[in-house]
PDB file of C-alpha atoms in Angstrom:
ATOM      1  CA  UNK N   1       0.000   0.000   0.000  1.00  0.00           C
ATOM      2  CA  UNK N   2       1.736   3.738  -1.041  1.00  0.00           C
ATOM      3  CA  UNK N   3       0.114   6.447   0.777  1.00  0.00           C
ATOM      4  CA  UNK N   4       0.888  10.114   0.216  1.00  0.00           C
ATOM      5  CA  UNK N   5       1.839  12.689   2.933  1.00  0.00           C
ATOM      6  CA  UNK N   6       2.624  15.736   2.424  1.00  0.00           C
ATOM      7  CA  UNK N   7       5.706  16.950   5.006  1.00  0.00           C
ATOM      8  CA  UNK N   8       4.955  20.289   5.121  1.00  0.00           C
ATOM      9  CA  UNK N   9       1.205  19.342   7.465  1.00  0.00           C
ATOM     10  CA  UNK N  10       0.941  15.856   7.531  1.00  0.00           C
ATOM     11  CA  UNK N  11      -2.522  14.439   7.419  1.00  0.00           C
ATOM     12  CA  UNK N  12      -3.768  12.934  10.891  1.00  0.00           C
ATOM     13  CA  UNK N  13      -5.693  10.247  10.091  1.00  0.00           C
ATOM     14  CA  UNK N  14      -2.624   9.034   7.600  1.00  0.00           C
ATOM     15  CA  UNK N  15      -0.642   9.184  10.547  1.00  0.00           C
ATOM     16  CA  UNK N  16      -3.469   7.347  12.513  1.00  0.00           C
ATOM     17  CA  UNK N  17      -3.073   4.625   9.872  1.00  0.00           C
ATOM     18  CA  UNK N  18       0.538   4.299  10.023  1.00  0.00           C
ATOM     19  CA  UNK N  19       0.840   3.841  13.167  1.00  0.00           C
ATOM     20  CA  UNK N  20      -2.370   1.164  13.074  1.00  0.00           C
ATOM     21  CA  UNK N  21       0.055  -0.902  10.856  1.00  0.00           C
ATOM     22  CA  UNK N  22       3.071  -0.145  12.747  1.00  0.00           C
ATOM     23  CA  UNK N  23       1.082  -1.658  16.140  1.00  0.00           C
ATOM     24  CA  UNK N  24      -0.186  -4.267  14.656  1.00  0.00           C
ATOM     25  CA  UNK N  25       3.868  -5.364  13.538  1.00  0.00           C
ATOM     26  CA  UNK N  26       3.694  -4.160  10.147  1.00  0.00           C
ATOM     27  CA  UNK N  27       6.841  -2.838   8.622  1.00  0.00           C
ATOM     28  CA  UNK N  28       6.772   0.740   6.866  1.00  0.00           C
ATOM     29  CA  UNK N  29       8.666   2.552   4.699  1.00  0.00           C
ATOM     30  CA  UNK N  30       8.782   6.345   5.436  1.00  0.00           C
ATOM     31  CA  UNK N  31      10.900   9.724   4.683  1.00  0.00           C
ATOM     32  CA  UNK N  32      13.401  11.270   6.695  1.00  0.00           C
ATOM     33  CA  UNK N  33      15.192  14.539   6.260  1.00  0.00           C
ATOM     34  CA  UNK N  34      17.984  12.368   4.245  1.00  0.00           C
ATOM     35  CA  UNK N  35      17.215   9.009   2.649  1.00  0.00           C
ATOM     36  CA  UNK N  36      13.869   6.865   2.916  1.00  0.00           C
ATOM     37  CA  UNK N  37      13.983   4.356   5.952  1.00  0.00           C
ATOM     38  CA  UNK N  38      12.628   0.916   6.680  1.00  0.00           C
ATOM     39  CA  UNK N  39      11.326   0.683  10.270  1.00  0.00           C
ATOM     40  CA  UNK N  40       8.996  -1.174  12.340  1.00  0.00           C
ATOM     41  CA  UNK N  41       8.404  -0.310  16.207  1.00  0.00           C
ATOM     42  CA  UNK N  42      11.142  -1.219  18.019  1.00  0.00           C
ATOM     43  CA  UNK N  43       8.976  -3.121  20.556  1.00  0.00           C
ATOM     44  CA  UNK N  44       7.935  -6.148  18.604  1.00  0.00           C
ATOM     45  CA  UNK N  45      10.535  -8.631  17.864  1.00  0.00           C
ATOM     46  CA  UNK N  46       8.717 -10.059  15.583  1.00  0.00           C
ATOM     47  CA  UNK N  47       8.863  -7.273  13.217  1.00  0.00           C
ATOM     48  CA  UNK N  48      12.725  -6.305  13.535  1.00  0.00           C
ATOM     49  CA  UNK N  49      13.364 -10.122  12.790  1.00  0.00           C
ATOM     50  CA  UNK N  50      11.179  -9.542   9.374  1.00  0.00           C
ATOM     51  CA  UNK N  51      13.709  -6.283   9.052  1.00  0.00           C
ATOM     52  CA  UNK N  52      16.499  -8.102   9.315  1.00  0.00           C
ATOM     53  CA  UNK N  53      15.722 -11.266   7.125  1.00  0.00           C
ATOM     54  CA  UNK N  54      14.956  -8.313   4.455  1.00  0.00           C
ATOM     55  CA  UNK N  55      18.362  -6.909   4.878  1.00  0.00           C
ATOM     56  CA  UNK N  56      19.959 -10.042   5.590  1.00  0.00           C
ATOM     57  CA  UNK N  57      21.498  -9.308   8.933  1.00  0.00           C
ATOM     58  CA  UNK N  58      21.126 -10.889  12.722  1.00  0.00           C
ATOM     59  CA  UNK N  59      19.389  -8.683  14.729  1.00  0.00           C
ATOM     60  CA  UNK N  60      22.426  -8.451  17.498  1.00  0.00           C
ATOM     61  CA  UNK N  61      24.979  -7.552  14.254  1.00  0.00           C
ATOM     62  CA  UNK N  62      22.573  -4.664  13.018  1.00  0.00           C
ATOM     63  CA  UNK N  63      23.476  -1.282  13.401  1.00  0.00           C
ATOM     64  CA  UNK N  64      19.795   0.092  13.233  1.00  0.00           C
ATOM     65  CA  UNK N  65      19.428   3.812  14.341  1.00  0.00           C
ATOM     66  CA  UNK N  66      16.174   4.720  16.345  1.00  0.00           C
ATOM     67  CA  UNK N  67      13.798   7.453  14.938  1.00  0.00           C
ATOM     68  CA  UNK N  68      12.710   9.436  17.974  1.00  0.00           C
ATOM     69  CA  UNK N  69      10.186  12.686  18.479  1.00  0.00           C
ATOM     70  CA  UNK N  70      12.583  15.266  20.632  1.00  0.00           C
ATOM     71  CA  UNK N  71      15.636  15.099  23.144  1.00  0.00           C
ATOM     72  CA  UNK N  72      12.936  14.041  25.593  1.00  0.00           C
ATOM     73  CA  UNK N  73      12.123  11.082  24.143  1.00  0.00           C
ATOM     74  CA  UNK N  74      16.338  10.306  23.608  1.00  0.00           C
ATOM     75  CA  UNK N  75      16.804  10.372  26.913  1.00  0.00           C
ATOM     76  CA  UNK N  76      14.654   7.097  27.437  1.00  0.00           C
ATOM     77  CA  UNK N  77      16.974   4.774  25.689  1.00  0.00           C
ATOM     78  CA  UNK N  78      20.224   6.077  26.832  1.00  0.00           C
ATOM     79  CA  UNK N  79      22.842   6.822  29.716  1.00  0.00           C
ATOM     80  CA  UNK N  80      22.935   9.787  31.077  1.00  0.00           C
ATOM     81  CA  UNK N  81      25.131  12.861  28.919  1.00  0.00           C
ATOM     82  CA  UNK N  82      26.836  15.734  29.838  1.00  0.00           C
ATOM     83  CA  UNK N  83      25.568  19.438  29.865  1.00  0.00           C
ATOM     84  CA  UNK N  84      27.921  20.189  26.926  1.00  0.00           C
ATOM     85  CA  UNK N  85      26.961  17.272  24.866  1.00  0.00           C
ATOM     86  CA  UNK N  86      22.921  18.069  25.491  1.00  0.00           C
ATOM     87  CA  UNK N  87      23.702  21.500  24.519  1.00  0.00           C
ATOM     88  CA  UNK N  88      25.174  20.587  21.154  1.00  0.00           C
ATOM     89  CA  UNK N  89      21.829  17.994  20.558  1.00  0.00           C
ATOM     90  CA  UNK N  90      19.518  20.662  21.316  1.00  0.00           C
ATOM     91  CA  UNK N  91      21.483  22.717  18.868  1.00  0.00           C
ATOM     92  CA  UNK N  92      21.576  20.336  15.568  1.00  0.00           C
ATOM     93  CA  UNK N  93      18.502  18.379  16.187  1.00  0.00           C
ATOM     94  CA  UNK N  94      15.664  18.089  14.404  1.00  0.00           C
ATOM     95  CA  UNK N  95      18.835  17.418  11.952  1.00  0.00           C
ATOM     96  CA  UNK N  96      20.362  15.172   9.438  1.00  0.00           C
ATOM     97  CA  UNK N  97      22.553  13.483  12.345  1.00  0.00           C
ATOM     98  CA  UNK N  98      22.633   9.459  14.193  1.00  0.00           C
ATOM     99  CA  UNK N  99      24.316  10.354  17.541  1.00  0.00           C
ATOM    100  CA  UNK N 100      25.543   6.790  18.863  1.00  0.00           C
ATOM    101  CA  UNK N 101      25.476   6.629  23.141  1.00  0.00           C
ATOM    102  CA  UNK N 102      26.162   4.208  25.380  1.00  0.00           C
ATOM    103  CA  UNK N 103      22.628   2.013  25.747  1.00  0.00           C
ATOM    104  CA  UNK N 104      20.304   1.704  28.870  1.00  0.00           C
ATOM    105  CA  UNK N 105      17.945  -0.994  29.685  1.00  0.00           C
ATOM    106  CA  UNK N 106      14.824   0.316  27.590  1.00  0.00           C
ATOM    107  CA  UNK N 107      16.538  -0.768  24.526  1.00  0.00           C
ATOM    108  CA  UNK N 108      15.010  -4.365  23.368  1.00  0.00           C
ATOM    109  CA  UNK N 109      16.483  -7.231  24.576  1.00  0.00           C
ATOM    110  CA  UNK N 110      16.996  -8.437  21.033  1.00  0.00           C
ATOM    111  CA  UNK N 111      19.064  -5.054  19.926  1.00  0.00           C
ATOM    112  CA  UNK N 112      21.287  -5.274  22.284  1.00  0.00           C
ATOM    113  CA  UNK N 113      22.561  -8.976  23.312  1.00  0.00           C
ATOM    114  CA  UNK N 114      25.803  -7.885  21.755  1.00  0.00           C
ATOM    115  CA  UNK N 115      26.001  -4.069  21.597  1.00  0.00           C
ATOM    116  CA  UNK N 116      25.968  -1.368  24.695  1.00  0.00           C
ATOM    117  CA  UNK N 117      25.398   1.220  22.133  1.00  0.00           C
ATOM    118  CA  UNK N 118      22.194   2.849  20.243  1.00  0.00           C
ATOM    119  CA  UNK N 119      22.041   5.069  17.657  1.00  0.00           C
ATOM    120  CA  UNK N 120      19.438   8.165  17.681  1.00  0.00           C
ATOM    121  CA  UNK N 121      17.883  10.365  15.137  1.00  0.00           C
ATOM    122  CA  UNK N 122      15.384  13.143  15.102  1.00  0.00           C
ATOM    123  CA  UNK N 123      15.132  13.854  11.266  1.00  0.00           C
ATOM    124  CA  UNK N 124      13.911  17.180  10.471  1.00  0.00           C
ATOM    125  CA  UNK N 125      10.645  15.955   8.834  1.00  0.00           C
ATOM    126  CA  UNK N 126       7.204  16.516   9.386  1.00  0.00           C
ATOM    127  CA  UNK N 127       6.011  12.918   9.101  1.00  0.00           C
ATOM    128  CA  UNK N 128       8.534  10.973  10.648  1.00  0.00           C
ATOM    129  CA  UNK N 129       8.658  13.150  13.774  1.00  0.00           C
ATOM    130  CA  UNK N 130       4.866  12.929  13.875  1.00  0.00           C
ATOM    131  CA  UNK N 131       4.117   9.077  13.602  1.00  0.00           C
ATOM    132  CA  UNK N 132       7.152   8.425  16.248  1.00  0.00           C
ATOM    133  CA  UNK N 133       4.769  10.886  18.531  1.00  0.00           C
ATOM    134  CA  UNK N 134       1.613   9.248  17.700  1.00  0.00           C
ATOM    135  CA  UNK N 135       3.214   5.895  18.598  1.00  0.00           C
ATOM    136  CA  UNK N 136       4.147   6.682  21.705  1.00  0.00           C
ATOM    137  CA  UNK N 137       7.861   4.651  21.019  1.00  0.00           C
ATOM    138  CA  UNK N 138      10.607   5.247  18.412  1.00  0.00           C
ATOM    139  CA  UNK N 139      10.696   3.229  15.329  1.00  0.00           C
ATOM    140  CA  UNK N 140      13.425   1.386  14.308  1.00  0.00           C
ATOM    141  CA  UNK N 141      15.596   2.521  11.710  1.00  0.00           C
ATOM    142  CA  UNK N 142      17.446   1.494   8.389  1.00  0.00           C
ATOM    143  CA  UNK N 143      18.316   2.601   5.244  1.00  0.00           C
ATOM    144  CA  UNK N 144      17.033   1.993   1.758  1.00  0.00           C
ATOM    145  CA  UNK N 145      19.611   0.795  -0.412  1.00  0.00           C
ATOM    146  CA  UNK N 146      19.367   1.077  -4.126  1.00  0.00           C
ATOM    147  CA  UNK N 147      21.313  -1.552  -6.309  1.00  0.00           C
ATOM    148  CA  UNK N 148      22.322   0.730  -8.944  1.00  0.00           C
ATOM    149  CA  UNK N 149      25.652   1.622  -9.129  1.00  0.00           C
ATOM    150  CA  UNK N 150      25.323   5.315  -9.326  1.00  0.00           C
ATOM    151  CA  UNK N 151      22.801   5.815  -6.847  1.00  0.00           C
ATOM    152  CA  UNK N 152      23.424   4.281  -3.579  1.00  0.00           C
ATOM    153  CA  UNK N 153      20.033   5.327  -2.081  1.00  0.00           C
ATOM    154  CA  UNK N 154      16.287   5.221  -3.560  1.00  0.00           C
ATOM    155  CA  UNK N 155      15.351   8.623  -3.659  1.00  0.00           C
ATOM    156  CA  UNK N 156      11.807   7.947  -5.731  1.00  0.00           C
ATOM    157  CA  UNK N 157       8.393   6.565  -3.636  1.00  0.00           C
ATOM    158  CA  UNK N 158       6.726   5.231  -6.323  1.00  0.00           C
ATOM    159  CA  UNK N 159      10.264   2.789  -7.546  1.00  0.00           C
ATOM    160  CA  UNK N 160      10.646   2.071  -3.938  1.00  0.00           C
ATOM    161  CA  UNK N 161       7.007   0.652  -3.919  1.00  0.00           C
ATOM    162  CA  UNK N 162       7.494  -1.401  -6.544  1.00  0.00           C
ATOM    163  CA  UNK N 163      10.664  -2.687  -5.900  1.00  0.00           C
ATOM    164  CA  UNK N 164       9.237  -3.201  -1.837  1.00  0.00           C
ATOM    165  CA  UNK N 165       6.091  -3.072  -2.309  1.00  0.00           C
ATOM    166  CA  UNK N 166       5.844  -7.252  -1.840  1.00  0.00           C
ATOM    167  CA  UNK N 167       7.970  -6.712   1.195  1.00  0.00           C
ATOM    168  CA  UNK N 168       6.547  -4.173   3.578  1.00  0.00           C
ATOM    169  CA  UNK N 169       2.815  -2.796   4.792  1.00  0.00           C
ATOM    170  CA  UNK N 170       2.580   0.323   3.567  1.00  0.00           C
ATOM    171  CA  UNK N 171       4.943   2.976   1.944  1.00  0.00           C
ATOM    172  CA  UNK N 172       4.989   6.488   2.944  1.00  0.00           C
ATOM    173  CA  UNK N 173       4.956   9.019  -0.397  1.00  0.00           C
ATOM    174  CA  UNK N 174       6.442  12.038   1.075  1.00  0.00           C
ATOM    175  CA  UNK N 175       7.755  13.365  -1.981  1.00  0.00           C
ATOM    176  CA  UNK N 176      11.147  12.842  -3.556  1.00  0.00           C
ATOM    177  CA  UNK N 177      14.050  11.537  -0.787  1.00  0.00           C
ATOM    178  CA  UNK N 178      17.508  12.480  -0.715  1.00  0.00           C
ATOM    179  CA  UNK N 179      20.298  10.526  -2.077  1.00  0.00           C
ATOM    180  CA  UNK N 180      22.940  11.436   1.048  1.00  0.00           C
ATOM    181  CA  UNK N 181      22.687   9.763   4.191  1.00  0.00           C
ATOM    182  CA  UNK N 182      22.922  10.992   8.039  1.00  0.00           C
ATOM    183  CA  UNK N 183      26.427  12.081   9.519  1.00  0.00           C
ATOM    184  CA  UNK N 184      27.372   9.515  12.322  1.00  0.00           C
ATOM    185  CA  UNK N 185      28.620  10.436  15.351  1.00  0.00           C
ATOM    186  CA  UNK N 186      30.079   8.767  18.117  1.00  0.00           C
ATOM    187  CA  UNK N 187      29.508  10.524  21.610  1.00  0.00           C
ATOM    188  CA  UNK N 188      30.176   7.242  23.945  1.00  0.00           C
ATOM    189  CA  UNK N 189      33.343   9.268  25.276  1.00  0.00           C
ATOM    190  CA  UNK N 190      31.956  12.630  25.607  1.00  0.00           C
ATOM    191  CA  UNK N 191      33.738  13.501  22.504  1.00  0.00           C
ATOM    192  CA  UNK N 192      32.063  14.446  18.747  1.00  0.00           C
ATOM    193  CA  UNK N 193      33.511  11.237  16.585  1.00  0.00           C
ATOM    194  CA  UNK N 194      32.366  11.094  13.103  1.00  0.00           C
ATOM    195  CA  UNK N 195      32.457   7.800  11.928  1.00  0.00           C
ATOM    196  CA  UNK N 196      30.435   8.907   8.635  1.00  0.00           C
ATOM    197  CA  UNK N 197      30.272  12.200   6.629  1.00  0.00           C
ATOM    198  CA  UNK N 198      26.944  12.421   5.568  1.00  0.00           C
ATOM    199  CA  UNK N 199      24.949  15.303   5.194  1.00  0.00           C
ATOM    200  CA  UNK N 200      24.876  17.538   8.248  1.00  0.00           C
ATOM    201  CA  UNK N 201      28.438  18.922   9.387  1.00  0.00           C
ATOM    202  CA  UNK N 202      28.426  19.190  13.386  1.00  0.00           C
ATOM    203  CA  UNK N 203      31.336  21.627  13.389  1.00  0.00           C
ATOM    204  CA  UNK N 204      28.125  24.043  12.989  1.00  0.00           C
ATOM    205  CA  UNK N 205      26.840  23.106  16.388  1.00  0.00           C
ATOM    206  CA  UNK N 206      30.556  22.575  18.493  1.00  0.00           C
TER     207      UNK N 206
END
């Protein structure tokens, strides 16, 4: 099912039926500020397993990023941070950033057998922001790969739905995507790491 929302004032009852499918362990495709994401709420096993049979990965291996409203709602799923690195969150998010912190205990038991860490993102769009509130819990997070070999991301709904369309619940048409993913940045130490240059540049926000 492709569904069309339009960023700038999503429609509620689309959101409503979004987050029906996401509930109900359906898996969604949806836009970000950067590239179009596969995610499922991160509270039914059932559903990341489906994720990661579709991306070919064990769960405990996969470094899925969780889509989350506000700082707020970040603060759930991880240890506590310093004043100087909440100051720089509050600064670049909503933003094209994954921050990766050390874990707590809300993070399912099947993320993190392996890994202390999670990575967080509050992308700067409309409709992501909005289903992750309606849902009450983040939604787990990966990227849509393209196979071509020029583009390394989908950017177009309507090719993503045909090429997943067999695969997922419902895809999100939020308009075209972008073809750059998040920066990644480690802040385990208290330091700004960047494992990956991707579209946002924190030196904006140090």
């Amino acid at each position: 099912m492709l569904i069309k929302i339009y960023p700038e004032n999503p429609n509620e009852r689309a959101i409503e039926q979004v987050v029906e499918v996401l509930k109900k362990g359906g898996l969604i495709i949806y836009p970000t500020d950067t590239i179009y994401g596969l995610g499922c709420d991160i509270t039914n096993p059932k559903a990341i397993e489906k994720i990661c049979r579709i991306r070919g990965i064990k769960p405990e291996k996969a470094n899925f990023s969780f889509i989350c409203h506000d700082l707020k709602h970040i603060s759930d799923y991880i240890k506590p941070i310093d004043n100087t690195t909440f100051r720089v969150l509050k600064k670049a998010l909503p933003g094209p950033f994954t921050f990766i912190f050390n874990a707590n205990n809300n993070v399912p038991k099947l993320l993190s057998s392996n890994k202390k860490t999670v990575g967080i993102r509050v992308p700067d769009n409309n409709i992501a922001r909005c289903i992750v509130k309606e849902l009450g819990n983040p939604i787990l997070s990966t990227s849509i790969k393209d196979d071509d070999d020029v583009i390394e991301y989908s950017t177009d709904p309507e090719l993503i739905h045909e090429k997943y369309a067999d695969l997922v619940d419902l895809i999100i048409d939020g308009g075209y995507g972008d073809n750059e993913a998040s920066t990644v940045i480690d802040c385990t130490t208290g330091e700004f790491e960047v494992i990956r240059e991707g579209k946002g540049n924190i030196e904006e926000y140090l």
